[in-house]
């Protein structure tokens, strides 16, 4: 099987560990989304033309093209460990030609809009933090009903975005000096002990850790790995429910625990890093192989006119 990694950081511990498990019997290749052609050009065992609809009609010509168009090859399965616009465009292009992508481009993109995230999470019954959206931080600063302390975040999640606890109007005005035109969401600050609980899921297998909140001052201890079976009742079910709600196979949720012990979900992440989880690469490798095998079976049935359809070209 051939596996494609859509990432600019193939050395990331989760990806590197997964690749090490796969490479004895399988081929792993990296597509850097910032430099790779958006047609997904990469060697593999299934082909698609670089433009227009996919078709199996007619042989490739002598110059390596299908009906005069350059032919590129699909891997059996791709892991989308990137969230940039170019990475999402590449994943969409691959999906349009029938590639299996973990997680899908649509699910990954959905988790980058914190307004849509809050709406879907609350509709699914998750205890997600109440979230209000403002066109700009400056507009939020002018809201007379704003209650402090609060947590202000960029509406669109990305590297280097705005995430800050704001204790008063002066602090908010100071943020406006840099972020005045930034679309933002605001959530109430939940009084807590300064530690976040992170629950990650790979193909229904739950991992967990306790880490110092990025909003907490002082101690920046690295945190500890937690045993999922030792988590409070309902937490693992809540994590799995998030995956179903967001159509994710590899994801995480961030929880803060109020002083009364009640959890609040403050974020849902597509394809997190799962730092400090030594068995996570094995779980991801197993998911990758199963997804690739299932995709191959589906392609085979389609091409043979099996139970999913007849005469469907890949």
PDB file of C-alpha atoms in Angstrom:
ATOM      1  CA  UNK A   1       0.000   0.000   0.000  1.00  0.00           C
ATOM      2  CA  UNK A   2       1.120   3.540  -0.686  1.00  0.00           C
ATOM      3  CA  UNK A   3       0.383   6.251   1.880  1.00  0.00           C
ATOM      4  CA  UNK A   4       0.573   9.992   1.275  1.00  0.00           C
ATOM      5  CA  UNK A   5       1.321  12.452   4.073  1.00  0.00           C
ATOM      6  CA  UNK A   6      -0.070  15.922   3.359  1.00  0.00           C
ATOM      7  CA  UNK A   7       2.194  17.958   5.598  1.00  0.00           C
ATOM      8  CA  UNK A   8       5.113  20.364   5.690  1.00  0.00           C
ATOM      9  CA  UNK A   9       6.425  18.573   8.793  1.00  0.00           C
ATOM     10  CA  UNK A  10       6.898  14.864   8.063  1.00  0.00           C
ATOM     11  CA  UNK A  11       9.227  14.693  11.064  1.00  0.00           C
ATOM     12  CA  UNK A  12       6.367  15.422  13.466  1.00  0.00           C
ATOM     13  CA  UNK A  13       6.554  12.625  16.106  1.00  0.00           C
ATOM     14  CA  UNK A  14       3.079  11.253  15.359  1.00  0.00           C
ATOM     15  CA  UNK A  15       3.678  11.115  11.608  1.00  0.00           C
ATOM     16  CA  UNK A  16       7.258   9.909  11.924  1.00  0.00           C
ATOM     17  CA  UNK A  17       6.219   7.146  14.302  1.00  0.00           C
ATOM     18  CA  UNK A  18       3.385   6.093  12.039  1.00  0.00           C
ATOM     19  CA  UNK A  19       5.641   6.097   8.980  1.00  0.00           C
ATOM     20  CA  UNK A  20       8.204   3.957  10.810  1.00  0.00           C
ATOM     21  CA  UNK A  21       5.532   1.356  11.505  1.00  0.00           C
ATOM     22  CA  UNK A  22       4.317   1.345   7.903  1.00  0.00           C
ATOM     23  CA  UNK A  23       7.531   1.473   5.888  1.00  0.00           C
ATOM     24  CA  UNK A  24       8.727  -2.118   6.388  1.00  0.00           C
ATOM     25  CA  UNK A  25       5.893  -3.287   4.126  1.00  0.00           C
ATOM     26  CA  UNK A  26       4.383  -0.136   2.647  1.00  0.00           C
ATOM     27  CA  UNK A  27       5.555   2.994   0.863  1.00  0.00           C
ATOM     28  CA  UNK A  28       5.099   6.361   2.565  1.00  0.00           C
ATOM     29  CA  UNK A  29       5.533   9.599   0.617  1.00  0.00           C
ATOM     30  CA  UNK A  30       5.200  13.219   1.641  1.00  0.00           C
ATOM     31  CA  UNK A  31       3.252  15.904  -0.221  1.00  0.00           C
ATOM     32  CA  UNK A  32       4.278  19.300   1.091  1.00  0.00           C
ATOM     33  CA  UNK A  33       1.100  21.302   0.435  1.00  0.00           C
ATOM     34  CA  UNK A  34       3.031  24.548   0.144  1.00  0.00           C
ATOM     35  CA  UNK A  35       5.098  23.301  -2.788  1.00  0.00           C
ATOM     36  CA  UNK A  36       3.235  20.322  -4.285  1.00  0.00           C
ATOM     37  CA  UNK A  37       1.145  20.864  -7.442  1.00  0.00           C
ATOM     38  CA  UNK A  38      -2.509  21.153  -6.506  1.00  0.00           C
ATOM     39  CA  UNK A  39      -3.312  18.202  -8.760  1.00  0.00           C
ATOM     40  CA  UNK A  40      -1.627  16.014  -6.133  1.00  0.00           C
ATOM     41  CA  UNK A  41       1.136  14.813  -8.440  1.00  0.00           C
ATOM     42  CA  UNK A  42       2.765  11.856  -6.744  1.00  0.00           C
ATOM     43  CA  UNK A  43       3.572   8.302  -7.811  1.00  0.00           C
ATOM     44  CA  UNK A  44       1.104   5.606  -6.793  1.00  0.00           C
ATOM     45  CA  UNK A  45      -0.942   2.773  -8.225  1.00  0.00           C
ATOM     46  CA  UNK A  46      -4.062   4.580  -9.491  1.00  0.00           C
ATOM     47  CA  UNK A  47      -4.110   7.463 -11.921  1.00  0.00           C
ATOM     48  CA  UNK A  48      -6.128  10.546 -12.667  1.00  0.00           C
ATOM     49  CA  UNK A  49      -5.789  13.314 -15.264  1.00  0.00           C
ATOM     50  CA  UNK A  50      -4.555  16.651 -13.993  1.00  0.00           C
ATOM     51  CA  UNK A  51      -7.632  18.448 -15.281  1.00  0.00           C
ATOM     52  CA  UNK A  52     -11.211  17.567 -16.127  1.00  0.00           C
ATOM     53  CA  UNK A  53     -13.244  14.564 -14.972  1.00  0.00           C
ATOM     54  CA  UNK A  54     -11.655  11.246 -14.178  1.00  0.00           C
ATOM     55  CA  UNK A  55     -12.182   8.572 -16.786  1.00  0.00           C
ATOM     56  CA  UNK A  56     -10.802   5.153 -17.512  1.00  0.00           C
ATOM     57  CA  UNK A  57     -11.894   5.328 -21.156  1.00  0.00           C
ATOM     58  CA  UNK A  58      -9.077   4.878 -23.601  1.00  0.00           C
ATOM     59  CA  UNK A  59      -5.423   3.954 -23.073  1.00  0.00           C
ATOM     60  CA  UNK A  60      -2.710   6.393 -22.162  1.00  0.00           C
ATOM     61  CA  UNK A  61      -0.908   7.769 -25.166  1.00  0.00           C
ATOM     62  CA  UNK A  62       2.754   7.177 -25.873  1.00  0.00           C
ATOM     63  CA  UNK A  63       3.764  10.455 -24.226  1.00  0.00           C
ATOM     64  CA  UNK A  64       2.348   9.338 -20.863  1.00  0.00           C
ATOM     65  CA  UNK A  65      -0.924  11.202 -21.102  1.00  0.00           C
ATOM     66  CA  UNK A  66      -4.551  10.108 -20.981  1.00  0.00           C
ATOM     67  CA  UNK A  67      -6.363  11.496 -24.000  1.00  0.00           C
ATOM     68  CA  UNK A  68      -3.624  14.104 -24.308  1.00  0.00           C
ATOM     69  CA  UNK A  69      -3.692  15.154 -20.637  1.00  0.00           C
ATOM     70  CA  UNK A  70      -0.829  14.542 -18.143  1.00  0.00           C
ATOM     71  CA  UNK A  71      -1.443  11.530 -15.904  1.00  0.00           C
ATOM     72  CA  UNK A  72      -0.712  11.619 -12.175  1.00  0.00           C
ATOM     73  CA  UNK A  73      -1.139   8.843  -9.643  1.00  0.00           C
ATOM     74  CA  UNK A  74      -3.191   8.536  -6.470  1.00  0.00           C
ATOM     75  CA  UNK A  75      -1.926   6.970  -3.274  1.00  0.00           C
ATOM     76  CA  UNK A  76      -4.195   4.457  -1.542  1.00  0.00           C
ATOM     77  CA  UNK A  77      -4.839   6.806   1.375  1.00  0.00           C
ATOM     78  CA  UNK A  78      -3.702  10.268   2.505  1.00  0.00           C
ATOM     79  CA  UNK A  79      -3.258  11.716   5.991  1.00  0.00           C
ATOM     80  CA  UNK A  80      -4.158  15.408   6.081  1.00  0.00           C
ATOM     81  CA  UNK A  81      -1.893  16.790   8.838  1.00  0.00           C
ATOM     82  CA  UNK A  82      -2.067  20.414   7.695  1.00  0.00           C
ATOM     83  CA  UNK A  83      -4.691  23.157   7.817  1.00  0.00           C
ATOM     84  CA  UNK A  84      -3.433  25.850   5.460  1.00  0.00           C
ATOM     85  CA  UNK A  85      -5.639  26.947   2.547  1.00  0.00           C
ATOM     86  CA  UNK A  86      -3.271  25.275   0.120  1.00  0.00           C
ATOM     87  CA  UNK A  87      -3.339  21.997   2.081  1.00  0.00           C
ATOM     88  CA  UNK A  88      -7.130  21.994   2.056  1.00  0.00           C
ATOM     89  CA  UNK A  89      -7.193  22.755  -1.671  1.00  0.00           C
ATOM     90  CA  UNK A  90      -4.830  19.863  -2.342  1.00  0.00           C
ATOM     91  CA  UNK A  91      -6.924  17.477  -0.228  1.00  0.00           C
ATOM     92  CA  UNK A  92     -10.118  18.566  -1.998  1.00  0.00           C
ATOM     93  CA  UNK A  93      -8.491  17.968  -5.368  1.00  0.00           C
ATOM     94  CA  UNK A  94      -7.477  14.465  -4.336  1.00  0.00           C
ATOM     95  CA  UNK A  95     -10.949  13.733  -2.977  1.00  0.00           C
ATOM     96  CA  UNK A  96     -12.557  14.928  -6.197  1.00  0.00           C
ATOM     97  CA  UNK A  97     -10.679  12.127  -7.927  1.00  0.00           C
ATOM     98  CA  UNK A  98     -11.794   9.511  -5.426  1.00  0.00           C
ATOM     99  CA  UNK A  99      -8.860   9.489  -2.999  1.00  0.00           C
ATOM    100  CA  UNK A 100      -9.406   8.493   0.633  1.00  0.00           C
ATOM    101  CA  UNK A 101      -8.258  11.336   2.919  1.00  0.00           C
ATOM    102  CA  UNK A 102      -8.037  11.243   6.739  1.00  0.00           C
ATOM    103  CA  UNK A 103      -9.590  13.606   7.861  1.00  0.00           C
ATOM    104  CA  UNK A 104     -11.608  14.937   4.942  1.00  0.00           C
ATOM    105  CA  UNK A 105     -10.923  18.454   3.712  1.00  0.00           C
ATOM    106  CA  UNK A 106     -14.474  19.500   4.598  1.00  0.00           C
ATOM    107  CA  UNK A 107     -14.262  18.224   8.182  1.00  0.00           C
ATOM    108  CA  UNK A 108     -10.835  19.796   8.656  1.00  0.00           C
ATOM    109  CA  UNK A 109     -12.007  23.151   7.334  1.00  0.00           C
ATOM    110  CA  UNK A 110     -15.128  23.069   9.499  1.00  0.00           C
ATOM    111  CA  UNK A 111     -12.998  22.898  12.657  1.00  0.00           C
ATOM    112  CA  UNK A 112     -11.213  26.093  11.640  1.00  0.00           C
ATOM    113  CA  UNK A 113     -14.358  28.227  11.917  1.00  0.00           C
ATOM    114  CA  UNK A 114     -14.964  28.649  15.644  1.00  0.00           C
ATOM    115  CA  UNK A 115     -18.453  30.038  15.090  1.00  0.00           C
ATOM    116  CA  UNK A 116     -19.564  27.012  13.067  1.00  0.00           C
ATOM    117  CA  UNK A 117     -17.740  24.743  15.519  1.00  0.00           C
ATOM    118  CA  UNK A 118     -19.685  26.088  18.497  1.00  0.00           C
ATOM    119  CA  UNK A 119     -23.008  25.828  16.688  1.00  0.00           C
ATOM    120  CA  UNK A 120     -22.461  22.223  15.634  1.00  0.00           C
ATOM    121  CA  UNK A 121     -21.074  21.137  19.008  1.00  0.00           C
ATOM    122  CA  UNK A 122     -23.994  22.583  20.937  1.00  0.00           C
ATOM    123  CA  UNK A 123     -26.488  21.121  18.439  1.00  0.00           C
ATOM    124  CA  UNK A 124     -24.896  17.717  19.106  1.00  0.00           C
ATOM    125  CA  UNK A 125     -25.447  18.128  22.844  1.00  0.00           C
ATOM    126  CA  UNK A 126     -21.821  18.741  23.782  1.00  0.00           C
ATOM    127  CA  UNK A 127     -21.251  21.117  26.721  1.00  0.00           C
ATOM    128  CA  UNK A 128     -19.506  23.635  24.477  1.00  0.00           C
ATOM    129  CA  UNK A 129     -18.692  27.086  25.823  1.00  0.00           C
ATOM    130  CA  UNK A 130     -21.306  29.743  24.914  1.00  0.00           C
ATOM    131  CA  UNK A 131     -19.830  31.571  21.951  1.00  0.00           C
ATOM    132  CA  UNK A 132     -20.632  34.936  20.404  1.00  0.00           C
ATOM    133  CA  UNK A 133     -19.189  36.210  17.122  1.00  0.00           C
ATOM    134  CA  UNK A 134     -18.105  39.731  16.177  1.00  0.00           C
ATOM    135  CA  UNK A 135     -17.016  41.008  12.784  1.00  0.00           C
ATOM    136  CA  UNK A 136     -13.964  42.659  14.357  1.00  0.00           C
ATOM    137  CA  UNK A 137     -12.269  42.894  17.730  1.00  0.00           C
ATOM    138  CA  UNK A 138     -12.964  46.623  17.647  1.00  0.00           C
ATOM    139  CA  UNK A 139     -16.686  45.870  17.380  1.00  0.00           C
ATOM    140  CA  UNK A 140     -16.431  43.568  20.389  1.00  0.00           C
ATOM    141  CA  UNK A 141     -14.675  46.300  22.364  1.00  0.00           C
ATOM    142  CA  UNK A 142     -17.669  48.576  21.736  1.00  0.00           C
ATOM    143  CA  UNK A 143     -20.171  46.027  23.088  1.00  0.00           C
ATOM    144  CA  UNK A 144     -21.653  47.493  26.304  1.00  0.00           C
ATOM    145  CA  UNK A 145     -22.859  44.080  27.458  1.00  0.00           C
ATOM    146  CA  UNK A 146     -19.447  42.421  27.523  1.00  0.00           C
ATOM    147  CA  UNK A 147     -18.711  40.664  30.814  1.00  0.00           C
ATOM    148  CA  UNK A 148     -15.154  40.264  32.125  1.00  0.00           C
ATOM    149  CA  UNK A 149     -13.163  38.121  32.432  1.00  0.00           C
ATOM    150  CA  UNK A 150     -13.681  36.525  29.028  1.00  0.00           C
ATOM    151  CA  UNK A 151     -11.721  34.599  26.446  1.00  0.00           C
ATOM    152  CA  UNK A 152     -11.248  36.172  23.022  1.00  0.00           C
ATOM    153  CA  UNK A 153     -10.193  34.100  20.023  1.00  0.00           C
ATOM    154  CA  UNK A 154      -9.778  34.633  16.319  1.00  0.00           C
ATOM    155  CA  UNK A 155     -12.865  33.322  14.581  1.00  0.00           C
ATOM    156  CA  UNK A 156     -10.685  31.442  12.111  1.00  0.00           C
ATOM    157  CA  UNK A 157      -8.256  29.054  13.755  1.00  0.00           C
ATOM    158  CA  UNK A 158      -4.734  29.115  12.334  1.00  0.00           C
ATOM    159  CA  UNK A 159      -1.112  29.197  13.417  1.00  0.00           C
ATOM    160  CA  UNK A 160      -0.391  32.390  15.346  1.00  0.00           C
ATOM    161  CA  UNK A 161      -4.046  33.351  15.800  1.00  0.00           C
ATOM    162  CA  UNK A 162      -5.451  35.361  18.689  1.00  0.00           C
ATOM    163  CA  UNK A 163      -6.298  33.442  21.879  1.00  0.00           C
ATOM    164  CA  UNK A 164      -6.302  35.527  25.029  1.00  0.00           C
ATOM    165  CA  UNK A 165      -7.931  35.885  28.412  1.00  0.00           C
ATOM    166  CA  UNK A 166      -9.177  39.461  28.797  1.00  0.00           C
ATOM    167  CA  UNK A 167      -9.785  40.715  32.335  1.00  0.00           C
ATOM    168  CA  UNK A 168     -10.967  44.270  31.739  1.00  0.00           C
ATOM    169  CA  UNK A 169     -11.677  46.978  29.170  1.00  0.00           C
ATOM    170  CA  UNK A 170      -8.114  48.303  29.307  1.00  0.00           C
ATOM    171  CA  UNK A 171      -6.720  44.895  28.330  1.00  0.00           C
ATOM    172  CA  UNK A 172      -9.208  44.674  25.484  1.00  0.00           C
ATOM    173  CA  UNK A 173      -8.222  48.102  24.160  1.00  0.00           C
ATOM    174  CA  UNK A 174      -4.572  47.037  24.305  1.00  0.00           C
ATOM    175  CA  UNK A 175      -5.373  44.006  22.127  1.00  0.00           C
ATOM    176  CA  UNK A 176      -7.054  46.296  19.622  1.00  0.00           C
ATOM    177  CA  UNK A 177      -3.703  47.917  18.997  1.00  0.00           C
ATOM    178  CA  UNK A 178      -2.682  44.800  17.061  1.00  0.00           C
ATOM    179  CA  UNK A 179      -5.903  42.936  16.314  1.00  0.00           C
ATOM    180  CA  UNK A 180      -8.528  45.662  15.783  1.00  0.00           C
ATOM    181  CA  UNK A 181      -9.810  44.307  12.450  1.00  0.00           C
ATOM    182  CA  UNK A 182      -9.619  40.614  13.366  1.00  0.00           C
ATOM    183  CA  UNK A 183     -12.922  38.651  13.211  1.00  0.00           C
ATOM    184  CA  UNK A 184     -13.319  37.169  16.681  1.00  0.00           C
ATOM    185  CA  UNK A 185     -15.426  35.016  18.965  1.00  0.00           C
ATOM    186  CA  UNK A 186     -15.808  35.593  22.691  1.00  0.00           C
ATOM    187  CA  UNK A 187     -16.539  33.027  25.386  1.00  0.00           C
ATOM    188  CA  UNK A 188     -17.092  33.423  29.134  1.00  0.00           C
ATOM    189  CA  UNK A 189     -14.027  32.591  31.199  1.00  0.00           C
ATOM    190  CA  UNK A 190     -14.678  29.477  33.270  1.00  0.00           C
ATOM    191  CA  UNK A 191     -12.982  29.713  36.691  1.00  0.00           C
ATOM    192  CA  UNK A 192     -10.743  26.656  36.953  1.00  0.00           C
ATOM    193  CA  UNK A 193      -7.458  25.386  38.357  1.00  0.00           C
ATOM    194  CA  UNK A 194      -5.420  26.478  35.327  1.00  0.00           C
ATOM    195  CA  UNK A 195      -5.171  23.027  33.756  1.00  0.00           C
ATOM    196  CA  UNK A 196      -6.747  21.820  30.522  1.00  0.00           C
ATOM    197  CA  UNK A 197      -7.833  18.261  29.896  1.00  0.00           C
ATOM    198  CA  UNK A 198      -7.138  17.097  26.372  1.00  0.00           C
ATOM    199  CA  UNK A 199      -8.938  14.077  24.982  1.00  0.00           C
ATOM    200  CA  UNK A 200      -7.797  12.741  21.626  1.00  0.00           C
ATOM    201  CA  UNK A 201      -9.381  10.047  19.499  1.00  0.00           C
ATOM    202  CA  UNK A 202      -7.944   7.952  16.693  1.00  0.00           C
ATOM    203  CA  UNK A 203     -10.531   5.660  15.118  1.00  0.00           C
ATOM    204  CA  UNK A 204     -12.570   5.484  18.341  1.00  0.00           C
ATOM    205  CA  UNK A 205      -9.507   4.841  20.566  1.00  0.00           C
ATOM    206  CA  UNK A 206      -9.308   7.525  23.256  1.00  0.00           C
ATOM    207  CA  UNK A 207      -6.109   9.095  24.614  1.00  0.00           C
ATOM    208  CA  UNK A 208      -5.942  11.754  27.316  1.00  0.00           C
ATOM    209  CA  UNK A 209      -3.621  14.180  29.084  1.00  0.00           C
ATOM    210  CA  UNK A 210      -3.716  17.022  31.595  1.00  0.00           C
ATOM    211  CA  UNK A 211      -1.759  20.109  30.547  1.00  0.00           C
ATOM    212  CA  UNK A 212      -1.236  23.595  31.810  1.00  0.00           C
ATOM    213  CA  UNK A 213      -3.599  26.016  30.062  1.00  0.00           C
ATOM    214  CA  UNK A 214      -2.018  28.468  27.658  1.00  0.00           C
ATOM    215  CA  UNK A 215      -4.172  31.122  29.353  1.00  0.00           C
ATOM    216  CA  UNK A 216      -2.761  30.365  32.803  1.00  0.00           C
ATOM    217  CA  UNK A 217       0.032  32.497  34.220  1.00  0.00           C
ATOM    218  CA  UNK A 218       3.086  31.107  35.962  1.00  0.00           C
ATOM    219  CA  UNK A 219       3.750  27.360  36.091  1.00  0.00           C
ATOM    220  CA  UNK A 220       4.186  25.821  32.624  1.00  0.00           C
ATOM    221  CA  UNK A 221       4.663  22.203  33.711  1.00  0.00           C
ATOM    222  CA  UNK A 222       4.573  19.734  30.821  1.00  0.00           C
ATOM    223  CA  UNK A 223       1.526  17.921  32.173  1.00  0.00           C
ATOM    224  CA  UNK A 224       0.780  14.242  32.561  1.00  0.00           C
ATOM    225  CA  UNK A 225      -0.682  11.435  30.482  1.00  0.00           C
ATOM    226  CA  UNK A 226      -4.018  10.158  31.777  1.00  0.00           C
ATOM    227  CA  UNK A 227      -5.571   6.711  31.531  1.00  0.00           C
ATOM    228  CA  UNK A 228      -8.868   6.977  29.631  1.00  0.00           C
ATOM    229  CA  UNK A 229     -10.513   4.446  31.945  1.00  0.00           C
ATOM    230  CA  UNK A 230      -9.744   6.733  34.892  1.00  0.00           C
ATOM    231  CA  UNK A 231     -11.519   9.749  33.391  1.00  0.00           C
ATOM    232  CA  UNK A 232     -14.804  10.928  34.916  1.00  0.00           C
ATOM    233  CA  UNK A 233     -17.956   9.199  33.766  1.00  0.00           C
ATOM    234  CA  UNK A 234     -19.138  10.343  30.372  1.00  0.00           C
ATOM    235  CA  UNK A 235     -15.937  11.980  29.198  1.00  0.00           C
ATOM    236  CA  UNK A 236     -14.871   9.313  26.711  1.00  0.00           C
ATOM    237  CA  UNK A 237     -18.418   9.100  25.356  1.00  0.00           C
ATOM    238  CA  UNK A 238     -18.376  12.890  24.969  1.00  0.00           C
ATOM    239  CA  UNK A 239     -15.106  12.709  23.026  1.00  0.00           C
ATOM    240  CA  UNK A 240     -16.478  10.063  20.678  1.00  0.00           C
ATOM    241  CA  UNK A 241     -19.681  12.062  20.195  1.00  0.00           C
ATOM    242  CA  UNK A 242     -17.565  14.980  18.986  1.00  0.00           C
ATOM    243  CA  UNK A 243     -16.057  12.807  16.275  1.00  0.00           C
ATOM    244  CA  UNK A 244     -19.497  11.752  15.076  1.00  0.00           C
ATOM    245  CA  UNK A 245     -20.745  15.346  15.102  1.00  0.00           C
ATOM    246  CA  UNK A 246     -17.790  16.645  13.089  1.00  0.00           C
ATOM    247  CA  UNK A 247     -17.196  13.587  10.836  1.00  0.00           C
ATOM    248  CA  UNK A 248     -13.631  13.175  12.104  1.00  0.00           C
ATOM    249  CA  UNK A 249     -11.496  10.047  12.505  1.00  0.00           C
ATOM    250  CA  UNK A 250      -8.451  11.711  14.101  1.00  0.00           C
ATOM    251  CA  UNK A 251      -9.255  14.622  16.401  1.00  0.00           C
ATOM    252  CA  UNK A 252      -9.155  16.096  19.872  1.00  0.00           C
ATOM    253  CA  UNK A 253     -11.304  18.102  22.249  1.00  0.00           C
ATOM    254  CA  UNK A 254     -10.081  20.540  24.886  1.00  0.00           C
ATOM    255  CA  UNK A 255     -11.924  20.631  28.210  1.00  0.00           C
ATOM    256  CA  UNK A 256     -11.756  23.036  31.112  1.00  0.00           C
ATOM    257  CA  UNK A 257     -13.196  21.878  34.389  1.00  0.00           C
ATOM    258  CA  UNK A 258     -15.079  24.394  36.505  1.00  0.00           C
ATOM    259  CA  UNK A 259     -14.590  24.620  40.240  1.00  0.00           C
ATOM    260  CA  UNK A 260     -17.751  22.541  40.697  1.00  0.00           C
ATOM    261  CA  UNK A 261     -16.278  19.724  38.557  1.00  0.00           C
ATOM    262  CA  UNK A 262     -18.404  20.268  35.450  1.00  0.00           C
ATOM    263  CA  UNK A 263     -16.534  20.085  32.115  1.00  0.00           C
ATOM    264  CA  UNK A 264     -16.813  22.632  29.319  1.00  0.00           C
ATOM    265  CA  UNK A 265     -15.567  21.930  25.792  1.00  0.00           C
ATOM    266  CA  UNK A 266     -13.678  24.921  24.448  1.00  0.00           C
ATOM    267  CA  UNK A 267     -12.169  23.558  21.232  1.00  0.00           C
ATOM    268  CA  UNK A 268     -12.338  20.722  18.704  1.00  0.00           C
ATOM    269  CA  UNK A 269      -9.159  20.037  16.723  1.00  0.00           C
ATOM    270  CA  UNK A 270      -8.746  18.046  13.529  1.00  0.00           C
ATOM    271  CA  UNK A 271      -5.628  15.827  13.490  1.00  0.00           C
ATOM    272  CA  UNK A 272      -3.845  17.011  16.663  1.00  0.00           C
ATOM    273  CA  UNK A 273      -0.287  16.020  17.477  1.00  0.00           C
ATOM    274  CA  UNK A 274      -1.007  13.681  20.465  1.00  0.00           C
ATOM    275  CA  UNK A 275       2.253  14.607  22.146  1.00  0.00           C
ATOM    276  CA  UNK A 276       3.392  12.131  24.768  1.00  0.00           C
ATOM    277  CA  UNK A 277       1.097   9.283  23.643  1.00  0.00           C
ATOM    278  CA  UNK A 278       3.443   6.413  22.704  1.00  0.00           C
ATOM    279  CA  UNK A 279       0.716   4.109  21.345  1.00  0.00           C
ATOM    280  CA  UNK A 280      -0.871   6.763  19.107  1.00  0.00           C
ATOM    281  CA  UNK A 281       1.310   5.974  16.038  1.00  0.00           C
ATOM    282  CA  UNK A 282       0.169   2.348  16.139  1.00  0.00           C
ATOM    283  CA  UNK A 283      -3.473   3.399  16.284  1.00  0.00           C
ATOM    284  CA  UNK A 284      -2.952   5.773  13.359  1.00  0.00           C
ATOM    285  CA  UNK A 285      -1.082   3.143  11.334  1.00  0.00           C
ATOM    286  CA  UNK A 286      -3.922   0.666  11.869  1.00  0.00           C
ATOM    287  CA  UNK A 287      -6.520   3.245  10.823  1.00  0.00           C
ATOM    288  CA  UNK A 288      -4.474   4.157   7.755  1.00  0.00           C
ATOM    289  CA  UNK A 289      -4.154   0.569   6.555  1.00  0.00           C
ATOM    290  CA  UNK A 290      -7.809  -0.228   7.123  1.00  0.00           C
ATOM    291  CA  UNK A 291      -8.964   2.934   5.351  1.00  0.00           C
ATOM    292  CA  UNK A 292      -6.678   2.270   2.410  1.00  0.00           C
ATOM    293  CA  UNK A 293      -7.843  -1.336   2.176  1.00  0.00           C
ATOM    294  CA  UNK A 294     -11.509  -0.329   2.317  1.00  0.00           C
ATOM    295  CA  UNK A 295     -10.952   2.303  -0.361  1.00  0.00           C
ATOM    296  CA  UNK A 296      -9.255  -0.289  -2.569  1.00  0.00           C
ATOM    297  CA  UNK A 297     -12.130  -2.739  -2.128  1.00  0.00           C
ATOM    298  CA  UNK A 298     -14.638  -0.044  -3.052  1.00  0.00           C
ATOM    299  CA  UNK A 299     -12.680   0.880  -6.171  1.00  0.00           C
ATOM    300  CA  UNK A 300     -12.486  -2.768  -7.146  1.00  0.00           C
ATOM    301  CA  UNK A 301     -16.222  -3.279  -6.717  1.00  0.00           C
ATOM    302  CA  UNK A 302     -17.021  -0.143  -8.710  1.00  0.00           C
ATOM    303  CA  UNK A 303     -14.734  -1.112 -11.573  1.00  0.00           C
ATOM    304  CA  UNK A 304     -16.251  -4.619 -11.667  1.00  0.00           C
ATOM    305  CA  UNK A 305     -19.821  -3.344 -11.444  1.00  0.00           C
ATOM    306  CA  UNK A 306     -20.190  -4.765  -7.918  1.00  0.00           C
ATOM    307  CA  UNK A 307     -22.899  -4.060  -5.343  1.00  0.00           C
ATOM    308  CA  UNK A 308     -22.139  -0.325  -5.189  1.00  0.00           C
ATOM    309  CA  UNK A 309     -22.710   0.344  -8.861  1.00  0.00           C
ATOM    310  CA  UNK A 310     -21.976  -0.670 -12.410  1.00  0.00           C
ATOM    311  CA  UNK A 311     -19.755   0.877 -15.009  1.00  0.00           C
ATOM    312  CA  UNK A 312     -18.454   3.582 -12.677  1.00  0.00           C
ATOM    313  CA  UNK A 313     -15.023   4.808 -13.751  1.00  0.00           C
ATOM    314  CA  UNK A 314     -12.298   5.840 -11.282  1.00  0.00           C
TER     315      UNK A 314
END
